[in-house]
Amino acid sequence: MCVVGAGQMGIGIGLVAARVAKLDVQFIDSNPAQLEKGLLFLDKLLAKDVAKGKCTEDERASVKERITSASSISQVAGADFVVEAVSENAELKRKIFAELSQLLPAETILATNTSSISITKIASASQKPENVIGMHFMNPVPVMRLVEIIPGLQTSQATLDTTVALAQKMGKTTTTSQDVPGFIANRLLMPYINEAIIALQEGIATREDIDTTMKLGTNNPMGPLTLADFIGLDTCLAIMKVLHGELGDTKYRPAVLLQKYVDAGWLGVKSGKGIYEYP
Ligand code: CAA
């Protein structure tokens, strides 16, 4: 397998592929600093599991042996399955899919981990749109049990079947969604998070009480505001904008407070401040 993009999602996907499905994994990231940071993060996750007795030294060594990396798509090593996990930029993704489909054998499946961009639109940049599919992993990938699978308009049944089988080999349960804005997960999750931010904006309750109500009252691992910071407020805003722009309904309008926080650079855990502070 080849994973394009060595951010948190890409690293998680590659780690699970190498560790659970026992596949050879090549990470490609055009930013050498990001590649190094990503591989260090992968080492840290493996070291934590070794320390906790969830992974043996031998297992760690064999996972590491299966992993290679490169800094250019032109160095892609003949993979039969690629998962793209770069940032949510439709033009960037289309460029990568056009390049990959030129470099790889016609039968290679090209999957995108996009959380809200149309699969059909990404697929149309490749030479074989029938081999392109959405494979939406959840964060943190090693922990979350679900992968949403999204066939585009032209995706073949064979591509869908192979992708579902691969996700299962990686230990995940799959669901299948039509290629619509937000698919299933974000169509439901983002309006929930957005509404929690509107509740905060309206002063209905404190941030803590909004979170505690949903965490303890509906048995969620995190309250919606904590989850928004964890996902990244910029990502939440971007997905709300896709839902609002493409579905048109005002019920998807991003909360003013969400836009303000992003404008301020308060993006959540990754920037040290979001709805909460992360010193
Ligand atoms: N990468 C890998 N593993 C991680 C991790 C990360 N970034 N963060 C936490 N973990 C692991 C921990 O190492 C720990 O593993 P072990 O039990 O093997 O030690 C396990 O997760 C539990 O972590 P903690 O004990 O530190 O903390 P916790 O019990 O509070 O769980 C959590 C943390 C798993 C993140 C949990 O709070 C949770 O499930 N939150 C909800 C996450 C969620 O909803 N994700 C989906 C977001 S939506 C999305 O991804 C789609 C999109 O397009 C936006």
mmCIF file of C-alpha atoms in Angstrom, residues 53-265:
data_model
loop_
_atom_site.group_PDB
_atom_site.id
_atom_site.type_symbol
_atom_site.label_atom_id
_atom_site.label_comp_id
_atom_site.label_asym_id
_atom_site.label_seq_id
_atom_site.Cartn_x
_atom_site.Cartn_y
_atom_site.Cartn_z
ATOM 1 C CA GLY A 53 2.740 -4.768 26.622
ATOM 2 C CA LYS A 54 0.323 -4.482 23.653
ATOM 3 C CA CYS A 55 3.101 -5.031 21.101
ATOM 4 C CA THR A 56 6.240 -7.186 21.306
ATOM 5 C CA GLU A 57 9.706 -5.972 20.283
ATOM 6 C CA ASP A 58 9.621 -8.471 17.379
ATOM 7 C CA GLU A 59 6.267 -7.155 16.203
ATOM 8 C CA ARG A 60 7.545 -3.576 16.365
ATOM 9 C CA ALA A 61 10.638 -4.569 14.345
ATOM 10 C CA SER A 62 8.562 -6.289 11.657
ATOM 11 C CA VAL A 63 6.181 -3.327 11.393
ATOM 12 C CA LYS A 64 9.175 -1.014 10.949
ATOM 13 C CA GLU A 65 10.620 -3.336 8.268
ATOM 14 C CA ARG A 66 7.404 -3.065 6.269
ATOM 15 C CA ILE A 67 7.584 0.738 6.207
ATOM 16 C CA THR A 68 9.427 2.856 3.639
ATOM 17 C CA SER A 69 9.085 6.516 2.726
ATOM 18 C CA ALA A 70 9.674 8.930 -0.134
ATOM 19 C CA SER A 71 9.290 12.645 -0.683
ATOM 20 C CA SER A 72 7.866 12.656 -4.212
ATOM 21 C CA ILE A 73 4.940 10.958 -5.924
ATOM 22 C CA SER A 74 7.289 10.137 -8.806
ATOM 23 C CA GLN A 75 8.983 7.688 -6.389
ATOM 24 C CA VAL A 76 5.779 5.668 -5.847
ATOM 25 C CA ALA A 77 6.776 2.000 -5.683
ATOM 26 C CA GLY A 78 4.182 0.223 -7.849
ATOM 27 C CA ALA A 79 1.467 -0.084 -5.189
ATOM 28 C CA ASP A 80 -1.774 -1.954 -5.901
ATOM 29 C CA PHE A 81 -3.654 0.286 -3.432
ATOM 30 C CA VAL A 82 -3.077 3.949 -2.598
ATOM 31 C CA VAL A 83 -4.753 5.950 0.164
ATOM 32 C CA GLU A 84 -4.439 9.709 -0.203
ATOM 33 C CA ALA A 85 -4.637 11.647 3.076
ATOM 34 C CA VAL A 86 -3.415 15.157 2.252
ATOM 35 C CA SER A 87 -5.169 18.333 3.379
ATOM 36 C CA GLU A 88 -8.767 19.052 2.317
ATOM 37 C CA ASN A 89 -8.017 20.871 -0.920
ATOM 38 C CA ALA A 90 -9.904 19.644 -3.974
ATOM 39 C CA GLU A 91 -7.366 20.967 -6.512
ATOM 40 C CA LEU A 92 -4.426 19.422 -4.649
ATOM 41 C CA LYS A 93 -6.216 16.086 -4.455
ATOM 42 C CA ARG A 94 -7.127 16.189 -8.171
ATOM 43 C CA LYS A 95 -3.504 16.923 -9.079
ATOM 44 C CA ILE A 96 -2.303 13.968 -6.983
ATOM 45 C CA PHE A 97 -4.875 11.610 -8.513
ATOM 46 C CA ALA A 98 -3.955 12.704 -12.048
ATOM 47 C CA GLU A 99 -0.270 12.066 -11.324
ATOM 48 C CA LEU A 100 -0.817 8.736 -9.568
ATOM 49 C CA SER A 101 -3.012 7.356 -12.333
ATOM 50 C CA GLN A 102 -0.275 8.140 -14.856
ATOM 51 C CA LEU A 103 2.462 6.485 -12.821
ATOM 52 C CA LEU A 104 0.703 3.356 -11.540
ATOM 53 C CA PRO A 105 -0.660 0.248 -13.307
ATOM 54 C CA ALA A 106 -4.232 0.616 -14.589
ATOM 55 C CA GLU A 107 -5.597 -1.835 -11.978
ATOM 56 C CA THR A 108 -4.304 0.125 -8.953
ATOM 57 C CA ILE A 109 -7.088 1.372 -6.681
ATOM 58 C CA LEU A 110 -6.801 5.014 -5.643
ATOM 59 C CA ALA A 111 -8.669 5.845 -2.436
ATOM 60 C CA THR A 112 -9.106 9.267 -0.878
ATOM 61 C CA ASN A 113 -9.552 9.896 2.848
ATOM 62 C CA THR A 114 -11.461 13.113 2.160
ATOM 63 C CA SER A 115 -14.048 13.982 4.803
ATOM 64 C CA SER A 116 -16.311 16.034 2.559
ATOM 65 C CA ILE A 117 -15.048 16.608 -0.992
ATOM 66 C CA SER A 118 -16.944 14.844 -3.798
ATOM 67 C CA ILE A 119 -15.328 11.513 -4.731
ATOM 68 C CA THR A 120 -16.729 11.850 -8.252
ATOM 69 C CA LYS A 121 -14.943 15.197 -8.640
ATOM 70 C CA ILE A 122 -11.603 13.784 -7.441
ATOM 71 C CA ALA A 123 -12.056 10.649 -9.594
ATOM 72 C CA SER A 124 -12.615 12.632 -12.764
ATOM 73 C CA ALA A 125 -9.002 13.866 -12.587
ATOM 74 C CA SER A 126 -7.678 10.300 -12.838
ATOM 75 C CA GLN A 127 -7.404 8.196 -15.977
ATOM 76 C CA LYS A 128 -9.500 5.374 -14.470
ATOM 77 C CA PRO A 129 -12.316 6.883 -12.370
ATOM 78 C CA GLU A 130 -13.802 3.400 -11.931
ATOM 79 C CA ASN A 131 -10.784 2.598 -9.710
ATOM 80 C CA VAL A 132 -11.233 5.644 -7.464
ATOM 81 C CA ILE A 133 -13.143 5.499 -4.169
ATOM 82 C CA GLY A 134 -13.594 7.303 -0.847
ATOM 83 C CA MET A 135 -12.181 5.595 2.237
ATOM 84 C CA HIS A 136 -12.946 7.846 5.174
ATOM 85 C CA PHE A 137 -11.068 6.874 8.324
ATOM 86 C CA MET A 138 -11.888 8.415 11.703
ATOM 87 C CA ASN A 139 -9.405 10.104 14.018
ATOM 88 C CA PRO A 140 -7.504 8.589 15.857
ATOM 89 C CA VAL A 141 -7.253 5.895 13.176
ATOM 90 C CA PRO A 142 -5.646 3.169 15.329
ATOM 91 C CA VAL A 143 -8.464 3.465 17.880
ATOM 92 C CA MET A 144 -11.622 4.175 15.897
ATOM 93 C CA ARG A 145 -13.349 1.083 14.553
ATOM 94 C CA LEU A 146 -15.137 2.549 11.542
ATOM 95 C CA VAL A 147 -14.256 3.313 7.927
ATOM 96 C CA GLU A 148 -16.882 4.933 5.720
ATOM 97 C CA ILE A 149 -16.639 3.723 2.141
ATOM 98 C CA ILE A 150 -17.899 6.056 -0.582
ATOM 99 C CA PRO A 151 -18.152 4.961 -4.195
ATOM 100 C CA GLY A 152 -18.218 7.834 -6.677
ATOM 101 C CA LEU A 153 -20.532 7.929 -9.656
ATOM 102 C CA GLN A 154 -18.152 5.860 -11.787
ATOM 103 C CA THR A 155 -16.619 3.563 -9.137
ATOM 104 C CA SER A 156 -16.805 -0.109 -10.148
ATOM 105 C CA GLN A 157 -18.265 -2.869 -7.973
ATOM 106 C CA ALA A 158 -14.844 -4.599 -8.020
ATOM 107 C CA THR A 159 -13.202 -1.462 -6.577
ATOM 108 C CA LEU A 160 -15.863 -1.270 -3.868
ATOM 109 C CA ASP A 161 -15.480 -4.957 -2.954
ATOM 110 C CA THR A 162 -11.666 -4.765 -2.781
ATOM 111 C CA THR A 163 -11.809 -1.629 -0.622
ATOM 112 C CA VAL A 164 -14.304 -3.107 1.833
ATOM 113 C CA ALA A 165 -12.137 -6.253 2.079
ATOM 114 C CA LEU A 166 -9.022 -4.159 2.723
ATOM 115 C CA ALA A 167 -10.722 -2.118 5.461
ATOM 116 C CA GLN A 168 -11.845 -5.369 7.107
ATOM 117 C CA LYS A 169 -8.314 -6.765 6.870
ATOM 118 C CA MET A 170 -7.236 -3.609 8.719
ATOM 119 C CA GLY A 171 -9.630 -4.600 11.500
ATOM 120 C CA LYS A 172 -12.288 -1.991 10.713
ATOM 121 C CA THR A 173 -16.046 -2.194 10.334
ATOM 122 C CA THR A 174 -17.304 -0.485 7.191
ATOM 123 C CA THR A 175 -20.397 1.422 6.216
ATOM 124 C CA THR A 176 -21.197 2.577 2.706
ATOM 125 C CA SER A 177 -22.438 6.039 1.870
ATOM 126 C CA GLN A 178 -23.526 7.740 -1.294
ATOM 127 C CA ASP A 179 -21.209 10.446 -2.605
ATOM 128 C CA VAL A 180 -23.026 13.360 -0.957
ATOM 129 C CA PRO A 181 -21.628 16.284 1.085
ATOM 130 C CA GLY A 182 -20.337 15.045 4.459
ATOM 131 C CA PHE A 183 -21.221 11.419 3.649
ATOM 132 C CA ILE A 184 -22.863 9.846 6.740
ATOM 133 C CA ALA A 185 -20.508 10.737 9.614
ATOM 134 C CA ASN A 186 -19.994 14.426 8.993
ATOM 135 C CA ARG A 187 -23.545 15.013 7.758
ATOM 136 C CA LEU A 188 -24.670 14.069 11.261
ATOM 137 C CA LEU A 189 -21.681 15.006 13.424
ATOM 138 C CA MET A 190 -20.911 18.507 12.154
ATOM 139 C CA PRO A 191 -24.422 19.999 12.575
ATOM 140 C CA TYR A 192 -24.329 18.560 16.137
ATOM 141 C CA ILE A 193 -20.982 20.229 16.857
ATOM 142 C CA ASN A 194 -22.120 23.448 15.157
ATOM 143 C CA GLU A 195 -25.299 23.496 17.284
ATOM 144 C CA ALA A 196 -23.202 23.053 20.450
ATOM 145 C CA ILE A 197 -21.152 26.112 19.413
ATOM 146 C CA ILE A 198 -24.388 28.048 18.770
ATOM 147 C CA ALA A 199 -25.576 27.019 22.270
ATOM 148 C CA LEU A 200 -22.322 28.407 23.690
ATOM 149 C CA GLN A 201 -22.685 31.574 21.603
ATOM 150 C CA GLU A 202 -26.237 32.090 22.898
ATOM 151 C CA GLY A 203 -25.092 31.620 26.503
ATOM 152 C CA ILE A 204 -27.417 28.649 27.053
ATOM 153 C CA ALA A 205 -24.766 27.110 29.321
ATOM 154 C CA THR A 206 -21.035 27.137 30.001
ATOM 155 C CA ARG A 207 -18.710 25.173 27.718
ATOM 156 C CA GLU A 208 -18.210 22.660 30.529
ATOM 157 C CA ASP A 209 -21.937 22.147 31.089
ATOM 158 C CA ILE A 210 -22.654 21.721 27.383
ATOM 159 C CA ASP A 211 -19.922 19.069 27.177
ATOM 160 C CA THR A 212 -20.802 17.308 30.429
ATOM 161 C CA THR A 213 -24.466 17.109 29.446
ATOM 162 C CA MET A 214 -23.666 15.314 26.208
ATOM 163 C CA LYS A 215 -20.758 13.279 27.587
ATOM 164 C CA LEU A 216 -22.516 11.875 30.630
ATOM 165 C CA GLY A 217 -26.100 12.326 29.484
ATOM 166 C CA THR A 218 -25.696 10.529 26.174
ATOM 167 C CA ASN A 219 -22.620 8.392 26.870
ATOM 168 C CA ASN A 220 -20.196 9.971 24.406
ATOM 169 C CA PRO A 221 -16.433 9.711 25.035
ATOM 170 C CA MET A 222 -16.123 13.485 24.545
ATOM 171 C CA GLY A 223 -18.568 16.376 24.689
ATOM 172 C CA PRO A 224 -19.160 18.184 21.357
ATOM 173 C CA LEU A 225 -16.978 21.217 22.186
ATOM 174 C CA THR A 226 -14.039 19.070 23.291
ATOM 175 C CA LEU A 227 -14.516 16.983 20.159
ATOM 176 C CA ALA A 228 -14.554 20.126 17.985
ATOM 177 C CA ASP A 229 -11.189 21.179 19.461
ATOM 178 C CA PHE A 230 -9.870 17.639 18.937
ATOM 179 C CA ILE A 231 -10.948 17.550 15.268
ATOM 180 C CA GLY A 232 -9.785 21.155 14.685
ATOM 181 C CA LEU A 233 -12.133 24.142 14.478
ATOM 182 C CA ASP A 234 -10.802 24.958 10.998
ATOM 183 C CA THR A 235 -11.753 21.467 9.816
ATOM 184 C CA CYS A 236 -15.213 21.750 11.412
ATOM 185 C CA LEU A 237 -15.728 25.132 9.722
ATOM 186 C CA ALA A 238 -14.544 23.839 6.341
ATOM 187 C CA ILE A 239 -16.965 20.899 6.506
ATOM 188 C CA MET A 240 -19.880 23.127 7.583
ATOM 189 C CA LYS A 241 -19.116 25.388 4.620
ATOM 190 C CA VAL A 242 -19.268 22.399 2.253
ATOM 191 C CA LEU A 243 -22.603 21.271 3.767
ATOM 192 C CA HIS A 244 -24.031 24.793 3.643
ATOM 193 C CA GLY A 245 -22.700 25.601 0.175
ATOM 194 C CA GLU A 246 -23.714 22.352 -1.481
ATOM 195 C CA LEU A 247 -26.978 21.546 0.304
ATOM 196 C CA GLY A 248 -28.072 25.177 0.534
ATOM 197 C CA ASP A 249 -30.196 24.780 3.646
ATOM 198 C CA THR A 250 -29.683 27.489 6.314
ATOM 199 C CA LYS A 251 -29.697 24.763 8.979
ATOM 200 C CA TYR A 252 -26.082 24.086 7.934
ATOM 201 C CA ARG A 253 -24.929 27.719 8.327
ATOM 202 C CA PRO A 254 -21.654 27.751 10.315
ATOM 203 C CA ALA A 255 -21.932 29.320 13.785
ATOM 204 C CA VAL A 256 -20.650 32.912 13.864
ATOM 205 C CA LEU A 257 -18.539 31.996 16.910
ATOM 206 C CA LEU A 258 -16.922 29.107 15.002
ATOM 207 C CA GLN A 259 -15.919 31.466 12.186
ATOM 208 C CA LYS A 260 -14.605 34.006 14.741
ATOM 209 C CA TYR A 261 -12.437 31.457 16.538
ATOM 210 C CA VAL A 262 -10.930 30.286 13.261
ATOM 211 C CA ASP A 263 -10.311 33.913 12.223
ATOM 212 C CA ALA A 264 -8.488 34.396 15.527
ATOM 213 C CA GLY A 265 -6.291 31.375 14.850
#
